[in-house]
Coordinates of C-alpha atoms and ligand atoms in Angstrom, one line a residue:
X23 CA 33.5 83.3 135.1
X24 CA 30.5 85.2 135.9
X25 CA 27.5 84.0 138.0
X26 CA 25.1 81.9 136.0
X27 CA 21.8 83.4 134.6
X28 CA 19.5 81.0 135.8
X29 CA 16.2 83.0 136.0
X30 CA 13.9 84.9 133.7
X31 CA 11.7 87.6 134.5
X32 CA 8.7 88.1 132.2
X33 CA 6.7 90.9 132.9
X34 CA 2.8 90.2 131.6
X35 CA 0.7 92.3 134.2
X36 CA 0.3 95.4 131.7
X37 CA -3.3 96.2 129.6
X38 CA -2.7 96.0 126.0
X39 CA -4.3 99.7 125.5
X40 CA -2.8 99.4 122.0
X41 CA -4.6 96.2 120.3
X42 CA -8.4 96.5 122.3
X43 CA -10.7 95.5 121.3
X44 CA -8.8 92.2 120.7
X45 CA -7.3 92.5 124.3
X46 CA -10.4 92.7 126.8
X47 CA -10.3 89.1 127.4
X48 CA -7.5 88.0 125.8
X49 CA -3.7 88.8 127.1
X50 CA -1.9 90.6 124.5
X51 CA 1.0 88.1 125.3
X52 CA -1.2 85.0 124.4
X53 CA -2.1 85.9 120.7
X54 CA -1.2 83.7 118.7
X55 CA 1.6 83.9 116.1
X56 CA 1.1 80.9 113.6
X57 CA 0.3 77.9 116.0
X58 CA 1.5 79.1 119.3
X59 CA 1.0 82.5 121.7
X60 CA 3.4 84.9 121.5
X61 CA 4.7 84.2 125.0
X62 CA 5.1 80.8 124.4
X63 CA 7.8 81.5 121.5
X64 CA 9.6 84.2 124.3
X65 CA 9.1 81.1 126.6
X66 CA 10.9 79.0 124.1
X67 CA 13.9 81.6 123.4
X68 CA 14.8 82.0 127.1
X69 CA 14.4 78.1 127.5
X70 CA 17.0 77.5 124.5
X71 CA 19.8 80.1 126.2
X72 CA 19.9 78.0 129.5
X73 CA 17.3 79.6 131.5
X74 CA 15.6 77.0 134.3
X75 CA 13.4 79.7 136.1
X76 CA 10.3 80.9 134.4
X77 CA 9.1 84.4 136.6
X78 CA 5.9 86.0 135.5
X79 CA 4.8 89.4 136.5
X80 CA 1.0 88.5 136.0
X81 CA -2.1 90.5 137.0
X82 CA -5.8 90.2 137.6
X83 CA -7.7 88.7 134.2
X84 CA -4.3 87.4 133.4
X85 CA -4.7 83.8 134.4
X86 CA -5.3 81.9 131.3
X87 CA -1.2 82.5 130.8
X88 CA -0.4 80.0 134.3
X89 CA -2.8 77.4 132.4
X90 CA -1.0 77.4 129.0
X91 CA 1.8 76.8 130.7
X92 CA 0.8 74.3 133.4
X93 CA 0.2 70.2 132.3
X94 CA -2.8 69.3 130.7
X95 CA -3.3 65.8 131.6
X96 CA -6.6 65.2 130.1
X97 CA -5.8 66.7 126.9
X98 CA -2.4 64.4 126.7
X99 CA -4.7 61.3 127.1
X100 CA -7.3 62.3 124.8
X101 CA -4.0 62.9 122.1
X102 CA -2.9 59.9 123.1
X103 CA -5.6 57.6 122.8
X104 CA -6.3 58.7 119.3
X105 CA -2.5 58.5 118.2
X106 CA -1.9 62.2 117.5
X107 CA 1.6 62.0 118.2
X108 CA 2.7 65.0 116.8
X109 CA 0.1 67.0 118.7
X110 CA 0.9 65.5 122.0
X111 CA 5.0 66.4 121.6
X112 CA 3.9 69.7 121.1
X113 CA 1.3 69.8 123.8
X114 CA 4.4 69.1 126.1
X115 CA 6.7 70.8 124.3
X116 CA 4.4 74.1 125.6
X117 CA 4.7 73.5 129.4
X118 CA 6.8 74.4 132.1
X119 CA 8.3 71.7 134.6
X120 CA 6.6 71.6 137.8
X121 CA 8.3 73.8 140.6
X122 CA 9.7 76.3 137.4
X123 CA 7.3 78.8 136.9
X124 CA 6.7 81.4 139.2
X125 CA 3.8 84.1 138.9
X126 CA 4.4 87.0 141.4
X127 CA 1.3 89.6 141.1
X128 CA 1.9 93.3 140.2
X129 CA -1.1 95.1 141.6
X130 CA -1.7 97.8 139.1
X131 CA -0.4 98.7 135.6
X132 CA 2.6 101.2 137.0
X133 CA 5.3 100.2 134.5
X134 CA 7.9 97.8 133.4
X135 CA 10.4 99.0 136.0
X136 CA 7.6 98.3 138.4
X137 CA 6.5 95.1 137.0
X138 CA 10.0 94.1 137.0
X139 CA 10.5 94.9 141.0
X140 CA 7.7 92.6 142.0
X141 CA 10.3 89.8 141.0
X142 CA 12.9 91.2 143.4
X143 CA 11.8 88.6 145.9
X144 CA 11.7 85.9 143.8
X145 CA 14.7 86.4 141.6
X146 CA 16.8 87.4 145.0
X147 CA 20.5 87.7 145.2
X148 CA 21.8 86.7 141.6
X149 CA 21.9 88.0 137.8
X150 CA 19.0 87.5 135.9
X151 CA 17.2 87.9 132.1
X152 CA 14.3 90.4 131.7
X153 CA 12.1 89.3 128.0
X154 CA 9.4 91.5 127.1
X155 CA 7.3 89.2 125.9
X156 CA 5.2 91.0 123.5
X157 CA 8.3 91.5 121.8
X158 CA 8.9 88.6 119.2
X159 CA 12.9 88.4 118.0
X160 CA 13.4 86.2 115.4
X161 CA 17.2 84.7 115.0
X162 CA 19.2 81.7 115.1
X163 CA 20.4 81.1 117.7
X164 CA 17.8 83.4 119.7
X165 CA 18.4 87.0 121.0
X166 CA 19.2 85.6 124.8
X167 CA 21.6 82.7 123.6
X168 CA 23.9 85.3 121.9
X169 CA 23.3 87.6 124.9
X170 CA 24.7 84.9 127.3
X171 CA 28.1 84.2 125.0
X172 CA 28.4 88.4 125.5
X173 CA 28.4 87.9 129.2
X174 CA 29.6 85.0 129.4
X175 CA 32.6 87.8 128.2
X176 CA 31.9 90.6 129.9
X177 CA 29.8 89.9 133.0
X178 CA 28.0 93.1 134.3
X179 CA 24.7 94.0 132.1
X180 CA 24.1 93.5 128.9
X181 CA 20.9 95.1 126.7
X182 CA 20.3 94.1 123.2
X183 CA 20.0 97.0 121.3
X184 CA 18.9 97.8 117.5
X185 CA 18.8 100.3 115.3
X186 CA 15.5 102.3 114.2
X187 CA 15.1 105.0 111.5
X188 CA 15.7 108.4 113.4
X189 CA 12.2 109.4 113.5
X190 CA 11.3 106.3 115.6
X191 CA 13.1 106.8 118.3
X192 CA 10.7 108.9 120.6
X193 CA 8.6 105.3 121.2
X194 CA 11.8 103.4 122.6
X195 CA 14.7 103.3 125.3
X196 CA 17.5 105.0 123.9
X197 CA 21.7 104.6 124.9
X198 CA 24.3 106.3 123.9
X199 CA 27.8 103.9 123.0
X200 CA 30.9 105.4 124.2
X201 CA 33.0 106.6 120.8
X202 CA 36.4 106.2 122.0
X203 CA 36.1 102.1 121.6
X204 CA 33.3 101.6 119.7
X205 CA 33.7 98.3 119.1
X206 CA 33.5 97.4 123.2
X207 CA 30.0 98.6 123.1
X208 CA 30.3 100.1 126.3
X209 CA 27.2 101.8 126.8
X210 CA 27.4 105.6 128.7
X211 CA 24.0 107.0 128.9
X212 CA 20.3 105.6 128.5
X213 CA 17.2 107.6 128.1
X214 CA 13.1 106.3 127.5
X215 CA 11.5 107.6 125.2
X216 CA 13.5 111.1 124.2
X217 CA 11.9 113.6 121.3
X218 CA 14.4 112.9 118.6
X219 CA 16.2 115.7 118.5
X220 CA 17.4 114.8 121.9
X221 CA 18.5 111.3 121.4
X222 CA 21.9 110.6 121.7
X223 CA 21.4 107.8 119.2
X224 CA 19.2 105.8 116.7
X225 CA 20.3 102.7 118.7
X226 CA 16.9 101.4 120.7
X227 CA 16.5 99.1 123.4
X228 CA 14.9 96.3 122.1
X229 CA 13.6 94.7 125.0
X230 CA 15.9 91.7 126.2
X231 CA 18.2 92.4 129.1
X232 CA 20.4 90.6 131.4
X233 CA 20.8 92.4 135.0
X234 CA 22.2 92.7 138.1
X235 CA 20.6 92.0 141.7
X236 CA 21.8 96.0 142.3
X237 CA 19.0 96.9 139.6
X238 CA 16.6 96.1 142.6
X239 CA 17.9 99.0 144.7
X240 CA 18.1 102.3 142.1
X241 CA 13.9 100.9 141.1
X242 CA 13.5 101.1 144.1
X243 CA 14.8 105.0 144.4
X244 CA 13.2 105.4 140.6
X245 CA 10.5 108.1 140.4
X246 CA 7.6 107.8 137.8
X247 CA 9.3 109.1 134.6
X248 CA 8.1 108.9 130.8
X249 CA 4.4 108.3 130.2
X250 CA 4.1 108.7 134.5
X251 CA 5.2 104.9 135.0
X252 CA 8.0 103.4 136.4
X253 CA 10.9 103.3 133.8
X254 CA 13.4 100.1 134.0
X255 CA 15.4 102.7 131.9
X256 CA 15.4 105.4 134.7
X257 CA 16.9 102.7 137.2
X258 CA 19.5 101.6 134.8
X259 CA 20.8 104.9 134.2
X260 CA 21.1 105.5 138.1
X261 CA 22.9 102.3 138.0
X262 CA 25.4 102.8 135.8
X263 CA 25.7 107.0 137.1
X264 CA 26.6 104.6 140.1
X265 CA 29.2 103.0 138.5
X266 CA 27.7 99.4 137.1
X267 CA 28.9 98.4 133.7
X268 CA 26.6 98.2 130.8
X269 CA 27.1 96.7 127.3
X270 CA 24.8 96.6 124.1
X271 CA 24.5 93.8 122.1
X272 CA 23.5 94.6 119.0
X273 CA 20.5 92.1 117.7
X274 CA 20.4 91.7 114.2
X275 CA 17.9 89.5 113.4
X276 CA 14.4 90.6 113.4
X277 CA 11.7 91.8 115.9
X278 CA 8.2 91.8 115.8
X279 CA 5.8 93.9 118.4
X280 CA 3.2 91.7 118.5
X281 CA 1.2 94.6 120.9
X282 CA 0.1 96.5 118.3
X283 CA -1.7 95.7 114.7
X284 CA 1.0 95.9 113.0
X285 CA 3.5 94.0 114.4
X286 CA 1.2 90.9 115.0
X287 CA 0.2 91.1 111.6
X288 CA 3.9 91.0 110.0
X289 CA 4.9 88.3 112.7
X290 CA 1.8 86.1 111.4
X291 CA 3.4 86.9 107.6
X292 CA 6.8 85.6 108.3
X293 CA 6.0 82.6 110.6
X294 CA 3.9 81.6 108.1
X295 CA 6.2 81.8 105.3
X296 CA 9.2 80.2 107.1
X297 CA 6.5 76.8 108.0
X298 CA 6.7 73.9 105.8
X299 CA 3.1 73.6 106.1
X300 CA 1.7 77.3 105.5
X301 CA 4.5 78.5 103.4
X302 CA 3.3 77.5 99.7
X303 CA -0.5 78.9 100.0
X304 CA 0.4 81.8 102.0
X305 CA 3.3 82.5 99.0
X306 CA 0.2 81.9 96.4
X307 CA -2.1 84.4 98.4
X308 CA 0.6 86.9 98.8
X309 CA 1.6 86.9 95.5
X310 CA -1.9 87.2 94.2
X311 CA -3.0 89.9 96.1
X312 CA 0.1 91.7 94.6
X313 CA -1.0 90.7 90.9
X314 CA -4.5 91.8 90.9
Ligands
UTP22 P1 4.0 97.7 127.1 O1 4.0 99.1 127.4 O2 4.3 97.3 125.7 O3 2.6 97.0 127.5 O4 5.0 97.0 128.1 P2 1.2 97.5 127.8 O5 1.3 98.7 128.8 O6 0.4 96.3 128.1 O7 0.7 98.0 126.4 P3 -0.2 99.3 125.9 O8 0.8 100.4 125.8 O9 -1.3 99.5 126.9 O10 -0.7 98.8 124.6 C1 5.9 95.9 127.7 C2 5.6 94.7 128.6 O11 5.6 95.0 129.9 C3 4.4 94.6 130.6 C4 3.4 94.4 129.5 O12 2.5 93.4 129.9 C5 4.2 94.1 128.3 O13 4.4 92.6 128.2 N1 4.1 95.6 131.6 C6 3.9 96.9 131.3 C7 3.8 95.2 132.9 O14 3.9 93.9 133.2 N2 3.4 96.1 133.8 C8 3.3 97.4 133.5 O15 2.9 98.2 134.4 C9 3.5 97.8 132.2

């Protein structure tokens, strides 16, 4: 059996260039989709495949995400008092025990393999999950609970993967399977953000990973690559160049990036479609708009 994946690392310290104005104040990882932050249903993902450590890779004007996640005494007993039973499960439903979230500080916006080393310390000697948290993956079970039952397998690394149309592929992490056994999913090469007539595939990284302690040691050796940051893609390639094993797991449910317009937009659509509550007017609206 491999080592248990106990800890999560979720990397919120970045600036949300892509949905300001909405972001000055706000974290992109806290807007909301239907009745709960974004984060809170990546939370809620990692929490259903076993994961007992929360790590956040948090920054400066990023605090309000520690207090969504922290007990709210004051608000239970208010809830309480006036019976609103269904709002005070939730309330709880949203925190973290105390002692099992962790915010570690990444001191500028250098990139995800960046963010990601300012957990080494906290994560320490054992295998761990990476969730990007603006990314919302909708499935049952979740992304990370089929990803465990892979290495539960497998062991080594394992990197949910999806496919895009071709033309997409220059805005993601790329890999490349090995043909010879396709169905092993081995992966042999991995490269952010290639122009698409490079790519060795239409196969993305789709931002849910489950690593090593050794990824700690090739970040440390990674350069600044694509866009000038520090690419966890870079230091995965030197890992496996070093020998480590990677496998995709291909996702096949569906993913939102709630970091741009779009993405939070669509997210809002189907959350709101698939809730008992919202469903019927949002249906009446929808189809409306389409008659008219
Ligand atoms: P993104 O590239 O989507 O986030 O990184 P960003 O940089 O905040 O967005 P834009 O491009 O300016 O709109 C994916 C995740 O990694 C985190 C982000 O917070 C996001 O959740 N991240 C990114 C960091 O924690 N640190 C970084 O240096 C970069």
């Amino acid at each position: 059996m491999p080592k248990p994946v106990r800890k999560a690392v979720f990397p919120v310290a970045g600036l949300g260039t892509r949905f300001l104005p909405a972001t000055r104040a706000v974290p992109k990882e806290l807007v909301p989709v239907l009745d709960r932050p974004v984060l809170q249903w990546v939370v809620e993902e990692a929490k259903e495949a076993g994961i007992e450590e929360f790590i956040f890779v948090t920054a400066r004007g990023k605090e309000a995400i520690a207090d969504h996640f922290d007990a709210h005494p004051e608000l239970e007993q208010t809830l309480a008092a006036r019976g609103k039973d269904d709002l005070l499960k939730a309330v709880r439903a949203a925190a973290i025990p105390a002692g099992k979230a962790i915010y570690v500080r990444q001191d500028a916006p250098k990139g995800l393999g960046h963010a990601i080393a300012c957990a080494a310390a906290v994560v320490g000697d054992e295998p761990f999950a990476v969730l990007l948290p603006d990314m919302l993956m909708r499935a049952e079970p979740g992304c990370l609970t089929g990803m465990m039952d892979r290495y539960a397998q497998t062991g080594g690394n394992i990197i949910a993967v999806e496919e895009v149309p071709r033309e997409e592929v220059h805005r993601y992490g790329v890999v490349a399977l090995d043909e010879n056994a396709p169905e092993a999913l081995r992966i042999t090469a991995m490269v952010e953000k290639p122009p698409v007539e490079e790519a060795p595939s239409n196969l993305i990284i789709s931002g849910r990973y489950i690593l090593q302690p050794d990824i700690f040691d090739h970040l440390a050796q990674t350069t600044p690559g694509a866009g000038g940051e520090i690419q966890i893609t870079d230091a995965m390639q030197r890992a496996l160049t070093a020998g480590a094993p990677y496998h995709a797991w291909r996702f096949t449910g569906e993913t939102f990036d709630c970091g741009v317009k779009l993405g939070f937009l669509l997210a809002n659509f189907a959350f709101g479609l698939a809730d008992a509550e919202t469903a019927p007017a949002l249906r009446a609206y929808a189809e409306r708009l389409l008659r008219d």
